[in-house]
Tab-separated table of C-alpha atoms and ligand atoms in Angstrom:
chain	number	residue	atom	x	y	z
X	153	MET	CA	123.251	-133.363	139.345
X	154	SER	CA	120.725	-131.070	141.041
X	155	ARG	CA	117.021	-131.567	140.529
X	156	LYS	CA	116.768	-128.138	138.945
X	157	ILE	CA	119.387	-128.935	136.292
X	158	VAL	CA	117.799	-132.317	135.587
X	159	CYS	CA	114.480	-130.539	135.217
X	160	ARG	CA	115.925	-127.990	132.769
X	161	LEU	CA	117.658	-130.734	130.794
X	162	PHE	CA	114.363	-132.550	130.541
X	163	VAL	CA	112.718	-129.431	129.120
X	164	VAL	CA	115.516	-129.014	126.529
X	165	VAL	CA	115.371	-132.700	125.509
X	166	ALA	CA	111.587	-132.553	125.285
X	167	ALA	CA	111.786	-129.429	123.080
X	168	LEU	CA	114.354	-131.065	120.793
X	169	ALA	CA	112.172	-134.153	120.575
X	170	VAL	CA	109.277	-131.983	119.410
X	171	VAL	CA	111.502	-130.306	116.792
X	172	PHE	CA	112.880	-133.571	115.406
X	173	THR	CA	109.729	-135.683	115.505
X	174	ASP	CA	107.926	-132.893	113.688
X	175	GLN	CA	110.020	-133.601	110.567
X	176	SER	CA	107.981	-135.825	108.305
X	177	ALA	CA	111.023	-136.513	106.169
X	178	LEU	CA	114.006	-138.439	107.461
X	179	ALA	CA	116.291	-137.112	104.738
X	180	LEU	CA	116.745	-133.351	104.740
X	181	SER	CA	118.751	-132.880	101.567
X	182	ARG	CA	118.876	-134.337	98.082
X	183	SER	CA	122.113	-135.107	96.220
X	184	GLU	CA	121.516	-134.591	92.514
X	185	ILE	CA	123.383	-136.945	90.194
X	186	ARG	CA	124.723	-135.062	87.199
X	187	ILE	CA	124.154	-137.227	84.126
X	188	PRO	CA	123.118	-135.361	80.969
X	189	ASP	CA	119.858	-135.750	79.091
X	190	LEU	CA	120.068	-137.364	75.665
X	191	PRO	CA	118.896	-135.469	72.578
X	192	GLY	CA	115.098	-135.708	72.707
X	193	TYR	CA	115.057	-137.602	75.996
X	194	THR	CA	115.259	-136.795	79.665
X	195	THR	CA	117.566	-139.037	81.701
X	196	LEU	CA	115.710	-140.484	84.689
X	197	LYS	CA	117.515	-142.271	87.487
X	198	CYS	CA	115.506	-145.270	88.616
X	199	ASP	CA	115.529	-148.168	91.052
X	200	PHE	CA	112.877	-150.686	90.019
X	201	HIS	CA	113.493	-153.296	92.726
X	202	LEU	CA	112.954	-152.529	96.433
X	203	HIS	CA	111.531	-154.376	99.415
X	204	THR	CA	109.707	-153.254	102.532
X	205	VAL	CA	108.332	-154.853	105.700
X	206	PHE	CA	105.382	-155.985	103.599
X	207	SER	CA	107.558	-158.904	102.423
X	208	ASP	CA	111.044	-159.596	103.806
X	209	GLY	CA	112.396	-156.034	103.955
X	210	ASN	CA	113.160	-154.043	107.072
X	211	VAL	CA	111.812	-150.599	106.230
X	212	TRP	CA	108.454	-148.908	105.922
X	213	PRO	CA	107.351	-147.979	102.363
X	214	THR	CA	107.644	-144.193	102.843
X	215	ILE	CA	111.324	-144.626	103.741
X	216	ARG	CA	111.943	-145.998	100.221
X	217	VAL	CA	110.565	-142.743	98.825
X	218	GLU	CA	112.666	-140.576	101.148
X	219	GLU	CA	115.798	-142.547	100.307
X	220	ALA	CA	115.109	-142.162	96.591
X	221	TRP	CA	114.628	-138.421	96.991
X	222	ALA	CA	117.815	-138.057	99.040
X	223	ASP	CA	119.815	-140.189	96.600
X	224	GLY	CA	118.839	-138.068	93.582
X	225	LEU	CA	116.539	-140.645	92.001
X	226	ASP	CA	113.456	-139.863	89.920
X	227	VAL	CA	111.591	-143.175	89.774
X	228	ILE	CA	111.226	-146.208	92.032
X	229	ALA	CA	109.113	-149.327	92.270
X	230	ILE	CA	108.390	-151.132	95.501
X	231	THR	CA	108.410	-154.803	94.559
X	232	ASP	CA	107.634	-156.933	97.582
X	233	HIS	CA	107.615	-160.700	97.199
X	234	VAL	CA	104.214	-162.128	96.355
X	235	GLU	CA	104.894	-165.591	97.771
X	236	TYR	CA	107.520	-164.929	100.448
X	237	ARG	CA	106.187	-162.842	103.310
X	238	PRO	CA	107.913	-163.696	106.588
X	239	HIS	CA	106.193	-160.803	108.430
X	240	LYS	CA	102.785	-162.124	107.453
X	241	ASP	CA	101.720	-162.883	111.038
X	242	ASP	CA	102.164	-159.175	111.842
X	243	ILE	CA	101.279	-157.633	108.491
X	244	ASN	CA	98.681	-159.635	106.616
X	245	VAL	CA	97.160	-157.232	104.125
X	246	SER	CA	96.915	-156.669	100.382
X	247	LEU	CA	100.237	-156.439	98.559
X	248	ASN	CA	98.984	-153.173	97.079
X	249	ARG	CA	99.348	-151.509	100.488
X	250	PRO	CA	103.077	-150.601	100.322
X	251	HIS	CA	102.381	-148.644	97.132
X	252	GLU	CA	99.299	-146.976	98.567
X	253	ILE	CA	101.132	-145.998	101.767
X	254	ALA	CA	104.065	-144.458	99.877
X	255	ALA	CA	102.117	-142.808	97.041
X	256	SER	CA	101.259	-139.445	98.580
X	257	LEU	CA	104.807	-138.774	99.816
X	258	ALA	CA	106.159	-139.783	96.403
X	259	ASN	CA	103.788	-137.317	94.804
X	260	GLU	CA	104.803	-134.594	97.253
X	261	LEU	CA	108.526	-135.137	96.612
X	262	GLY	CA	108.197	-135.524	92.831
X	263	ILE	CA	109.248	-139.170	92.807
X	264	ILE	CA	107.442	-141.386	90.296
X	265	LEU	CA	106.306	-144.460	92.202
X	266	LEU	CA	105.422	-147.491	90.090
X	267	ARG	CA	103.277	-150.232	91.555
X	268	GLY	CA	105.160	-153.521	91.516
X	269	ALA	CA	105.590	-156.993	92.955
X	270	GLU	CA	108.157	-159.782	92.751
X	271	ILE	CA	106.953	-163.174	91.554
X	272	THR	CA	109.186	-165.370	93.683
X	273	ARG	CA	109.602	-168.955	92.484
X	274	SER	CA	112.445	-171.445	92.724
X	275	MET	CA	114.822	-171.696	89.772
X	276	PRO	CA	113.781	-172.296	87.095
X	277	PRO	CA	112.326	-169.837	86.317
X	278	GLY	CA	113.409	-167.883	89.442
X	279	HIS	CA	112.255	-164.407	90.418
X	280	PHE	CA	110.450	-161.959	88.136
X	281	ASN	CA	109.417	-158.390	88.813
X	282	ALA	CA	106.233	-156.990	87.391
X	283	ILE	CA	106.081	-153.193	87.499
X	284	VAL	CA	103.522	-150.661	86.327
X	285	LEU	CA	100.998	-153.150	87.698
X	286	GLU	CA	97.335	-152.481	88.408
X	287	ASP	CA	96.771	-155.084	91.120
X	288	CYS	CA	99.615	-156.963	92.845
X	289	ASP	CA	97.283	-159.425	94.560
X	290	LYS	CA	96.223	-160.954	91.245
X	291	LEU	CA	99.717	-162.422	90.920
X	292	ASN	CA	99.154	-164.581	93.986
X	293	VAL	CA	98.283	-167.789	92.145
X	294	ALA	CA	99.568	-171.349	92.368
X	295	GLU	CA	101.251	-171.709	88.989
X	296	TRP	CA	104.095	-169.362	87.954
X	297	ARG	CA	102.918	-169.411	84.343
X	298	ASP	CA	99.578	-167.992	85.456
X	299	ALA	CA	101.292	-165.325	87.553
X	300	LEU	CA	103.373	-164.129	84.586
X	301	GLN	CA	100.380	-164.266	82.258
X	302	ASN	CA	98.364	-162.268	84.741
X	303	ALA	CA	101.099	-159.627	84.935
X	304	ALA	CA	101.210	-159.488	81.134
X	305	GLU	CA	97.419	-159.116	80.976
X	306	GLN	CA	97.769	-156.118	83.286
X	307	LYS	CA	100.240	-154.742	80.716
X	308	ALA	CA	102.993	-154.750	83.312
X	309	PHE	CA	106.673	-154.525	82.446
X	310	ILE	CA	108.205	-157.885	83.406
X	311	THR	CA	111.853	-158.415	84.310
X	312	TRP	CA	113.941	-161.505	85.077
X	313	ASN	CA	115.604	-160.656	88.368
X	314	HIS	CA	119.153	-161.506	89.493
X	315	PRO	CA	119.514	-164.341	86.922
X	316	GLY	CA	122.849	-165.484	88.381
X	317	TRP	CA	121.830	-165.418	92.047
X	318	LEU	CA	122.593	-168.723	93.829
X	319	GLN	CA	124.043	-170.208	90.620
X	320	PRO	CA	127.666	-171.480	90.672
X	321	ASN	CA	130.010	-168.442	90.408
X	322	ILE	CA	126.855	-166.329	89.956
X	323	ILE	CA	126.840	-167.285	86.263
X	324	PRO	CA	123.226	-167.340	85.018
X	325	ILE	CA	121.769	-170.401	83.348
X	326	TRP	CA	119.151	-170.023	80.622
X	327	TYR	CA	116.680	-172.877	81.123
X	328	ASP	CA	113.926	-174.089	78.800
X	329	GLU	CA	111.482	-172.198	81.014
X	330	HIS	CA	113.253	-168.964	80.059
X	331	THR	CA	112.898	-169.771	76.372
X	332	GLU	CA	109.186	-170.332	77.010
X	333	ILE	CA	108.881	-167.006	78.871
X	334	PHE	CA	110.908	-165.185	76.218
X	335	ASN	CA	108.855	-166.657	73.360
X	336	LYS	CA	105.658	-165.497	75.032
X	337	GLY	CA	107.063	-161.961	75.118
X	338	TYR	CA	107.133	-161.853	78.903
X	339	MET	CA	110.879	-161.378	79.297
X	340	MET	CA	110.852	-157.673	78.634
X	341	GLY	CA	113.738	-156.772	80.914
X	342	ILE	CA	116.653	-158.480	82.632
X	343	GLU	CA	118.753	-157.361	85.567
X	344	ILE	CA	122.422	-157.303	84.622
X	345	VAL	CA	123.229	-155.792	88.021
X	346	ASN	CA	121.414	-156.702	91.230
X	347	ASP	CA	122.707	-155.389	94.537
X	348	HIS	CA	126.464	-156.174	94.461
X	349	GLU	CA	126.251	-158.790	91.688
X	350	TYR	CA	126.997	-158.189	87.984
X	351	TYR	CA	126.052	-160.790	85.364
X	352	PRO	CA	128.015	-160.235	82.127
X	353	LEU	CA	126.304	-163.221	80.510
X	354	ALA	CA	122.895	-161.642	81.126
X	355	PHE	CA	124.250	-158.485	79.432
X	356	THR	CA	125.259	-160.603	76.414
X	357	TRP	CA	121.795	-162.218	76.281
X	358	ALA	CA	120.164	-158.803	76.496
X	359	ILE	CA	122.169	-157.581	73.499
X	360	GLU	CA	121.538	-160.748	71.459
X	361	LYS	CA	117.825	-161.004	72.254
X	362	ASN	CA	117.030	-157.289	72.463
X	363	ILE	CA	115.966	-157.414	76.129
X	364	THR	CA	115.970	-154.173	78.126
X	365	ILE	CA	118.793	-154.019	80.695
X	366	LEU	CA	118.218	-152.994	84.297
X	367	GLY	CA	120.389	-152.444	87.351
X	368	CYS	CA	118.630	-152.488	90.706
X	369	SER	CA	119.527	-152.327	94.383
X	370	ASP	CA	117.021	-155.038	95.453
X	371	SER	CA	117.441	-153.446	98.835
X	372	HIS	CA	115.897	-155.040	101.911
X	373	SER	CA	117.551	-152.918	104.607
X	374	PRO	CA	117.869	-149.146	104.878
X	375	LEU	CA	119.984	-148.197	101.857
X	376	MET	CA	122.495	-146.308	103.992
X	377	PHE	CA	123.566	-149.657	105.488
X	378	ASP	CA	124.917	-150.786	102.115
X	379	PHE	CA	125.564	-147.715	99.980
X	380	ASP	CA	126.659	-144.084	100.056
X	381	ASN	CA	126.731	-141.306	97.479
X	382	SER	CA	130.327	-141.830	96.308
X	383	PRO	CA	130.563	-142.864	92.629
X	384	ALA	CA	132.106	-146.230	93.539
X	385	ASN	CA	129.523	-147.142	96.153
X	386	ARG	CA	126.313	-145.519	94.993
X	387	ARG	CA	123.189	-147.671	94.878
X	388	PRO	CA	122.919	-149.403	91.480
X	389	MET	CA	120.400	-147.752	89.201
X	390	THR	CA	118.797	-147.918	85.804
X	391	LEU	CA	119.034	-144.808	83.651
X	392	VAL	CA	115.868	-144.471	81.610
X	393	PHE	CA	115.874	-142.174	78.587
X	394	ALA	CA	112.253	-141.069	78.573
X	395	LYS	CA	110.330	-138.628	76.391
X	396	GLU	CA	109.191	-136.873	79.574
X	397	LYS	CA	109.164	-137.389	83.323
X	398	SER	CA	105.990	-139.421	83.736
X	399	ALA	CA	105.045	-143.009	84.527
X	400	PRO	CA	103.701	-143.745	80.989
X	401	ALA	CA	106.879	-142.295	79.462
X	402	VAL	CA	109.030	-144.491	81.739
X	403	LYS	CA	107.102	-147.567	80.622
X	404	GLU	CA	107.378	-146.567	76.962
X	405	ALA	CA	111.158	-146.152	77.310
X	406	LEU	CA	111.495	-149.495	79.117
X	407	LEU	CA	109.554	-151.279	76.372
X	408	ALA	CA	111.673	-149.518	73.744
X	409	GLY	CA	114.910	-150.580	75.456
X	410	ARG	CA	116.112	-147.022	76.125
X	411	THR	CA	118.049	-147.760	79.316
X	412	ALA	CA	121.576	-147.967	80.654
X	413	VAL	CA	122.812	-149.352	83.949
X	414	TYR	CA	124.951	-147.274	86.297
X	415	ALA	CA	126.575	-149.321	89.034
X	416	TYR	CA	129.780	-149.095	91.049
X	417	GLY	CA	131.346	-146.451	88.809
X	418	LYS	CA	130.561	-148.350	85.598
X	419	LEU	CA	128.018	-147.556	82.927
X	420	TYR	CA	126.587	-150.377	80.788
X	421	GLY	CA	124.449	-149.853	77.713
X	422	LYS	CA	124.081	-149.315	74.008
X	423	GLU	CA	126.932	-147.471	72.307
X	424	GLU	CA	124.785	-144.563	71.126
X	425	TYR	CA	123.618	-143.779	74.675
X	426	LEU	CA	127.041	-144.079	76.295
X	427	ARG	CA	128.683	-142.032	73.540
X	428	SER	CA	126.102	-139.305	73.919
X	429	ILE	CA	126.641	-139.158	77.674
X	430	PHE	CA	130.430	-139.054	77.285
X	431	THR	CA	130.582	-136.455	74.527
X	432	GLN	CA	128.111	-134.173	76.271
X	433	THR	CA	129.979	-134.489	79.526
X	434	VAL	CA	133.676	-134.332	78.723
X	435	GLU	CA	134.780	-131.017	77.286
X	436	ILE	CA	138.180	-130.047	75.949
X	437	VAL	CA	138.876	-126.693	77.583
X	438	ASN	CA	141.777	-125.763	75.283
X	439	PRO	CA	141.519	-127.673	71.971
X	440	GLU	CA	144.465	-125.713	70.521
X	441	ILE	CA	147.854	-125.921	72.183
X	442	SER	CA	151.464	-125.371	71.240
X	443	ILE	CA	154.490	-127.503	72.017
X	444	THR	CA	158.022	-126.235	71.717
X	445	GLY	CA	160.745	-128.641	70.597
X	446	LYS	CA	160.477	-132.117	72.043
X	447	GLY	CA	158.600	-130.769	75.035
X	448	ARG	CA	155.132	-131.387	76.383
X	449	GLY	CA	151.861	-129.601	76.003
X	450	PHE	CA	148.756	-130.006	78.105
X	451	VAL	CA	145.165	-130.375	77.027
X	452	ARG	CA	142.701	-129.771	79.834
X	453	LEU	CA	139.688	-132.071	79.991
X	454	VAL	CA	136.735	-131.247	82.215
X	455	ASN	CA	134.123	-133.785	83.307
X	456	HIS	CA	130.788	-132.064	83.891
X	457	SER	CA	129.120	-135.219	85.217
X	458	ASP	CA	129.135	-137.232	88.432
X	459	ILE	CA	130.409	-140.292	86.557
X	460	PRO	CA	134.180	-140.719	86.770
X	461	PHE	CA	135.756	-141.763	83.471
X	462	GLN	CA	138.693	-144.173	83.342
X	463	LEU	CA	140.511	-143.863	80.032
X	464	SER	CA	143.256	-145.963	78.522
X	465	ALA	CA	145.199	-145.011	75.397
X	466	ASP	CA	143.973	-146.901	72.346
X	467	GLY	CA	147.427	-147.380	70.814
X	468	GLN	CA	150.182	-144.783	70.490
X	469	ALA	CA	150.951	-142.581	67.503
X	470	ASP	CA	154.422	-142.407	65.925
X	471	GLN	CA	154.679	-138.653	66.259
X	472	PHE	CA	153.632	-138.036	69.884
X	473	THR	CA	152.936	-139.867	73.121
X	474	VAL	CA	150.074	-139.664	75.608
X	475	PRO	CA	149.724	-141.379	79.006
X	476	GLY	CA	148.585	-144.999	78.989
X	477	ASN	CA	145.904	-144.311	81.583
X	478	LEU	CA	143.972	-141.247	82.618
X	479	THR	CA	141.096	-140.853	85.083
X	480	ILE	CA	138.787	-137.857	84.904
X	481	GLY	CA	136.994	-137.838	88.237
X	482	ALA	CA	133.428	-136.672	88.752
X	483	GLY	CA	133.325	-132.908	88.266
X	484	GLU	CA	137.118	-132.719	87.827
X	485	THR	CA	139.399	-131.083	85.300
X	486	VAL	CA	142.562	-133.012	84.420
X	487	MET	CA	145.662	-132.355	82.342
X	488	LEU	CA	146.301	-134.646	79.387
X	489	PRO	CA	150.028	-134.319	78.611
X	490	ILE	CA	151.095	-134.699	74.981
X	491	THR	CA	154.792	-135.220	74.319
X	492	ASN	CA	156.257	-134.343	70.948
X	493	LYS	CA	158.637	-136.856	69.412
X	494	GLY	CA	160.060	-134.122	67.182
X	495	MET	CA	158.627	-135.339	63.888
X	496	LEU	CA	155.929	-132.724	63.394
X	497	GLN	CA	156.183	-129.055	62.542
X	498	GLY	CA	153.648	-126.248	62.447
X	499	LYS	CA	149.922	-126.610	63.100
X	500	ASN	CA	148.682	-130.179	62.997
X	501	PRO	CA	145.248	-131.585	63.731
X	502	LEU	CA	145.640	-134.602	66.022
X	503	ARG	CA	143.142	-137.352	66.801
X	504	ILE	CA	143.880	-139.005	70.102
X	505	PRO	CA	142.043	-142.304	70.545
X	506	PHE	CA	141.121	-143.641	73.978
X	507	LYS	CA	139.028	-146.463	75.382
X	508	VAL	CA	136.702	-145.547	78.246
X	509	ASP	CA	137.237	-148.608	80.378
X	510	ASN	CA	134.245	-148.045	82.669
X	511	LEU	CA	131.734	-147.431	79.857
X	512	LEU	CA	130.814	-150.853	78.503
X	513	THR	CA	128.742	-151.412	75.377
X	514	ALA	CA	129.024	-155.188	75.923
X	515	PRO	CA	131.052	-157.310	78.362
X	516	GLU	CA	134.751	-156.563	77.710
X	517	ALA	CA	133.818	-153.881	75.148
X	518	PRO	CA	134.777	-150.423	76.403
X	519	LEU	CA	133.558	-147.394	74.454
X	520	SER	CA	136.060	-145.989	71.934
X	521	VAL	CA	136.395	-142.205	71.887
X	522	GLU	CA	138.641	-139.650	70.213
X	523	PHE	CA	139.839	-136.243	71.273
X	524	ASN	CA	140.352	-133.930	68.335
X	525	ILE	CA	142.807	-131.126	68.962
X	526	VAL	CA	145.166	-128.864	67.047
X	527	VAL	CA	148.807	-128.669	68.098
X	528	ASP	CA	151.218	-126.001	66.910
X	529	PHE	CA	154.642	-127.648	66.987
X	530	ILE	CA	157.271	-124.939	67.346
X	531	ASN	CA	160.704	-126.211	66.492
X	532	LYS	CA	163.512	-123.827	67.321
S	657	ZN	ZN1	114.450	-161.899	94.168
S	658	ZN	ZN1	113.870	-158.791	95.418
């Protein structure tokens, strides 16, 4: 290659370098996640458990904000470990710093950033996140009881993290220490999903003891290493049904238990929330159809959300048949075929019951739904 060409190439590369390094944001587009608001509440997509280089993570705090913006999230908390800081020889500063470093970018991008930290003790009691904190450094005390009490005195929202992590078959164990923490009112939330782990038993405890459920990525590496924006492999998140998009409203909703967990194509939460999301999202395009003879008619169902719905027939009627399984993909319209068995004539209202297998109101408890249509059976 001639010197002249090398020289020109250098100029081009240098110019490109200027263009690209001038971008303050790594992510240049945001993928919105279509999940409807609930009556009276705005649905916020949140990840309350993230690490940075300030504990054992591998990313700078502002990257967590950019990832959240790109992934369509509204709220995050950076929750570095209080007691486990392997980069301490290089970064030995206040544990409030990751929040302070990320705060202005979060503000600029409209991401609510909650100050947080992870109280990191051996099991029992294990790891606990405190978010909406005032001062993370105050949690750095010898005794875990004092750390939790200190978080509570700061009016933080406290969550038992990954309760099944490192336990046999990732099944959580509720120790006496957890009863003590619960009785003090410090177990306000519990992760039922952490990273790629799901703890059905923690979901059961949450229902029985009225503990707020959370699903978090607990990410240590850049999120793109582990997740993408497909429904099956999106980062786990907590949906918070808040009175408005603000930090105090998020805390109020967390304390009131108005959450659901969206992880790996499944939605976990109270029946009223899941039903509201489903009924607002799935629309019957043609609720009146006609079927001639023993033929088939088609009801079209459109899914206006980014959550795919996996349905299974909840029993079969004597007069007509429907498919045993039906998936309505994110943003898709599908045909629901209805086959006449020849027993009905004229206009008939039909109620077609389904279970939504990926909407769980408790472990093994899919949401029951019904499609109400009118069929005109034309018998020749
Ligand atoms: Zn942890
Ligand atoms: Zn963690």
